[in-house]
Amino acid sequence: MVTPMVSYGPADYQIIVKGKLGDQWSDWFTGMTIASDGDVTILTGTHIDQSALHGLLVRIRDLGLPLISVERIS
Amino acid sequence: MNDTDYPLLATKLHIPEPRLELVPRTALIERLNNGISRKLTLISAPAGFGKTTILSEWIYQTQLPVAWISLDKSDNDPVHVTRYAIAALQKIKPKIGETALNLLQLPQPPPYDAIIYNLVQEIENVPQDIVLVFDDYHVIDTEQIHQLVELLLNNLPPQLHLVLATRVDPPLPLARMRVRNQLTEFRVSDLCFTEDETTRFFNTVMNLNLSNRDIAILRARTEGWIAGLQLAALSIQGRSDPSVFIRAFAGDDRLIVDYLVEEVLNLQSANVQDFLLHTSILNRLSEPLCDYVTNRQGSQKILEDLEKANLFLVPLDNKRNWYRYHHLFADLLRQRLKQKEQDMVSRLHIKASEWLESNDFKEEAIEHALAANEFERAAHLIEEYISAKWYGGGQVTLLKWLDELPNEYKMKKPNLGLCHARVLSQSGRQEAAEKLIDHLERTHVFISTGNPSITNGQNETPETSAMIAFQGRIAAIRAYMATRKGDLPSISKYSQQALDYLSEEDSTWRSIIATSSGIAYDLKGDGRAAIDAHLEAVEAARKAGNVYLYLINRLWVTIALKNAGRLPEAMTICRQLLNEINDKILTFNVAIGHVWGTWGELLYELNELDEAHRYAKKGVELLEQGHDVSHLGHRYSCLAKILCSKKDLAGAEEIVPKMDGLLRTSVIPPWVLTQIKAVKARIYMMKGNIDALVKWVKECGLKLDDECTWKHDAEQIMFARILIAQSRLDEALELLDRLIVENERAGRGLYQIETLVIQALVFKKLKKETKSIATVKKALSLAEPGGYTRVFVDEGPPMAELLEKILDAKEDVPRAFVKKLLSAFKLRRIVKQHDGLLEPLSERELEVLRFIAAGLPNKKITEQLFISMSTVKTHLRNIYGKLDVHSRTEAVAKAKDLGILN
């Protein structure tokens, strides 16, 4: 039996935004690790389910950060 | 709407003032002007691109009246949004939407669709164009609100134009609107500052005299992001060498907003910096609130200075009482606060909550208490809030709060637990509701003498009576949850339990229970119990002042009484409702539709077909505007039945596709479904289409040995009629016997009369005179108290003959009633030609009339003409009909007038 958790449940995600975010923003992005790479920032997080993911995207939106990519890495 | 309920209403409706120094954006203004001719103007761009600014500038220049609503997160409730929209419109046209506002006050979740239709109708009467603006629409994430907006757009009156300013494309049919040229859009690329605009901004507006090169660097770095440019300008102000700053800025690759906000903050005094950080937790700022939260005095000066310095403080009214921070700025400040002074955050929220509570901003006080995780405080505030507006609107908000509150607080304050279970159930989260109720019940200890009638209020301590009442409320919630699931046995069980335990004064609870209970009995087919329950609900709702339940239960009981054979009581209640419509107490269109339709149904039974038709039609028209499909289906079937009785076959057939349409798109309750099916069969009978009828029987799955059940009662009666039409009389009799027994058991007086009437005619066909007369006598005795006429007249001439026989045979029947029935038959026999003249009298009829003019009684006429008494009576009836009179004297007089007699 395929548990619905596989699709909707927590997974690891990597979100790339334009602009450089300092480390102090980790809290704002509920515990994701923040790494910069040139003029983009890579946010990496584990154990994120769909609701949390959309919540993160809203925060990114509200900060006016241009969204480059969202990738599931697990 | 008053200020005590919504103290911050003015701030939400306040149109932001245009800024004093602005970069003129004429092209955008022109597009906004042109956009009025289309339905929707959408401004969709991330934060900081000047959406609100361009709108306020445009409004300042336009002559059109504008209704403005600034939305925020706590507005994610259809009730709030609708209220604000109406309040905003009322600033333009007072009194508009009063009806809709009244509906929103109703305790049960209001039918939002009907409210929108109502509002749209009123706006259609407004002579001028109006613009309705929703700012910050992106905060809305409630499906229902999006649906309402879509509904509004689909039904938009030509005078109304909608504007949405948002950071995110709303889930509305934008593609469709684009294709149909109903949409004007402003997106990021439209709103970015152009090169020209950037130059004007820095050099003309901000007076910074920057070189073209510097401006180009700034523009490249910010990519035309207006907020970024503003922050940059603020950072540059007062610096002796802007170029240095600009180069440093360009060289730094930190997030622009992060960098610049820090720059701007650092330019402020420590005092102001603290102020900014500490007040960032507030959605709205005023001097007393800021003073309290920051533990200082004189906040007004700081606020005004910040506004003058353009430091992202937005005034919310003309008097400078209220401000708010630009959202982006507020987010950043909060972030900074969290980083620098983590432990202050909670304390600040508590202080805010305290001030807001003392100043009657109840909802905001709760929000801040929750934000501080001060659940004790939040629970206390929510409990007060609930008891003040027990069923007030804002279910969505209430649910959100209660979801956030940990369960232990709901156990400690059981009223919160009960409320949460109720709103969970109302929003469809049954499992969660049940878990919570179970938990509540387990947590509270009840007295072991479960039966409250024993205590009877005499040996009760306050504690035990409180416990009993509580147990009653739990049962009430369970009954409500069972209604949602359609679990009839549970509804009855818990309703009864609740009624046993709840105190007499608990009117609102009692009326809810009685309503559910009544519906359950209705569905079970126990007519008598249903009526009793509904009558109790009516009384309890009246005592509790619960307008909605008072109406709904009276309508239910009216129909139940009619069906039970208690027509006069039904008419009394319905008449009262009609009066309330006339006195403008009842103003809700869909409710009025219900009442009119019901009144038509009652008139039908009295054989007042024209009036019944009029009301039924009016009722249908109003109900078609609402979305209560079950009642609409019932009204359609009643209208079709009336048209059949009026022999308007074409009219009846027109309704069939409408009923089919409902069946296709919605789930129709069984009691309506059976009537819809039955009226279709009735139409086939009128057409004499036996094949269609046979097919119909098969499709309905009707069999001779089927159990008689309320779910199919109307169909089963039609089945009996079809059997008769097929000359399967014995089988028909057998079915009718069983139906009669079942209808008597269930207290379905009207169906009892109908089945007896049909059976009497079968006996007549079989020449079983005694039985026929006995059966129709029984029907008459049941029908006479209520005056049920149509059920006899519908059967046509055979019934007329039977009734005459009864009168002649001097049977023990209510004679006046039978005579009245017979005169009703006469009306049907009038054949009117085009110019309203009646058919000429036949030879025989003329003879009879001459004898009557000579003063002979009927007995003598039979002797003179060698005809039977019943034949004389038939002739008389025809004479009366053709002359349109009601008595011998009248007949003679009119005949003389018309020159028929000399």
Tab-separated table of N, CA, C and O in Angstrom, chain B residues 17 31 34 229 237 255 267 288 326 378 388 398 414 444 611 674 689 720 871:
chain	number	residue	atom	x	y	z
B	17	GLU	N	-4.137	58.550	1.213
B	17	GLU	CA	-3.972	59.833	0.546
B	17	GLU	C	-2.787	59.769	-0.399
B	17	GLU	O	-1.805	59.097	-0.117
B	31	ARG	N	-4.223	54.380	-18.371
B	31	ARG	CA	-4.681	52.998	-18.505
B	31	ARG	C	-5.705	52.661	-17.432
B	31	ARG	O	-6.679	51.952	-17.676
B	34	ASN	N	-8.986	54.091	-18.536
B	34	ASN	CA	-9.607	53.302	-19.604
B	34	ASN	C	-10.148	51.984	-19.081
B	34	ASN	O	-11.094	51.421	-19.619
B	229	LEU	N	14.477	51.607	-4.368
B	229	LEU	CA	14.927	52.944	-4.733
B	229	LEU	C	14.615	53.931	-3.611
B	229	LEU	O	15.425	54.808	-3.294
B	237	GLN	N	20.139	60.409	1.657
B	237	GLN	CA	19.815	61.738	2.199
B	237	GLN	C	20.763	62.127	3.330
B	237	GLN	O	20.989	61.368	4.254
B	255	LEU	N	21.126	40.820	0.214
B	255	LEU	CA	19.754	41.105	-0.154
B	255	LEU	C	19.509	42.602	-0.005
B	255	LEU	O	19.775	43.180	1.037
B	267	LEU	N	20.546	55.062	10.548
B	267	LEU	CA	20.535	56.524	10.477
B	267	LEU	C	19.637	57.134	11.554
B	267	LEU	O	19.699	58.317	11.819
B	288	PRO	N	-1.781	56.157	22.016
B	288	PRO	CA	-1.929	55.484	23.309
B	288	PRO	C	-1.447	54.041	23.294
B	288	PRO	O	-0.854	53.565	24.259
B	326	HIS	N	4.219	49.986	6.358
B	326	HIS	CA	4.225	49.301	5.058
B	326	HIS	C	4.619	47.856	5.337
B	326	HIS	O	5.562	47.606	6.085
B	378	ALA	N	-5.512	33.992	26.302
B	378	ALA	CA	-6.273	33.857	25.059
B	378	ALA	C	-7.573	33.110	25.317
B	378	ALA	O	-8.640	33.510	24.842
B	388	ALA	N	-20.422	36.734	24.276
B	388	ALA	CA	-21.007	38.005	23.851
B	388	ALA	C	-21.715	37.849	22.519
B	388	ALA	O	-22.778	38.371	22.289
B	398	LEU	N	-12.919	32.241	14.361
B	398	LEU	CA	-13.111	31.520	15.610
B	398	LEU	C	-12.447	30.152	15.524
B	398	LEU	O	-11.750	29.712	16.441
B	414	PRO	N	-14.860	24.347	29.491
B	414	PRO	CA	-15.619	23.462	28.609
B	414	PRO	C	-16.442	24.189	27.549
B	414	PRO	O	-16.678	23.637	26.481
B	444	HIS	N	-15.013	15.311	32.015
B	444	HIS	CA	-15.908	15.851	33.028
B	444	HIS	C	-16.723	14.744	33.668
B	444	HIS	O	-17.302	13.921	33.013
B	611	GLU	N	-54.758	31.792	-7.590
B	611	GLU	CA	-53.905	32.407	-6.583
B	611	GLU	C	-52.738	31.500	-6.236
B	611	GLU	O	-51.612	31.953	-6.050
B	674	THR	N	-39.074	12.172	-4.467
B	674	THR	CA	-40.278	11.403	-4.754
B	674	THR	C	-41.372	12.294	-5.334
B	674	THR	O	-42.135	11.869	-6.206
B	689	ASN	N	-50.410	8.970	-21.765
B	689	ASN	CA	-49.311	8.205	-22.347
B	689	ASN	C	-48.986	6.982	-21.493
B	689	ASN	O	-48.110	7.009	-20.644
B	720	ALA	N	-50.378	3.513	-7.686
B	720	ALA	CA	-51.742	3.021	-7.537
B	720	ALA	C	-52.623	3.570	-8.661
B	720	ALA	O	-53.421	2.844	-9.264
B	871	THR	N	-80.059	13.355	-11.815
B	871	THR	CA	-80.029	13.996	-13.135
B	871	THR	C	-80.467	15.457	-13.026
B	871	THR	O	-79.871	16.341	-13.643
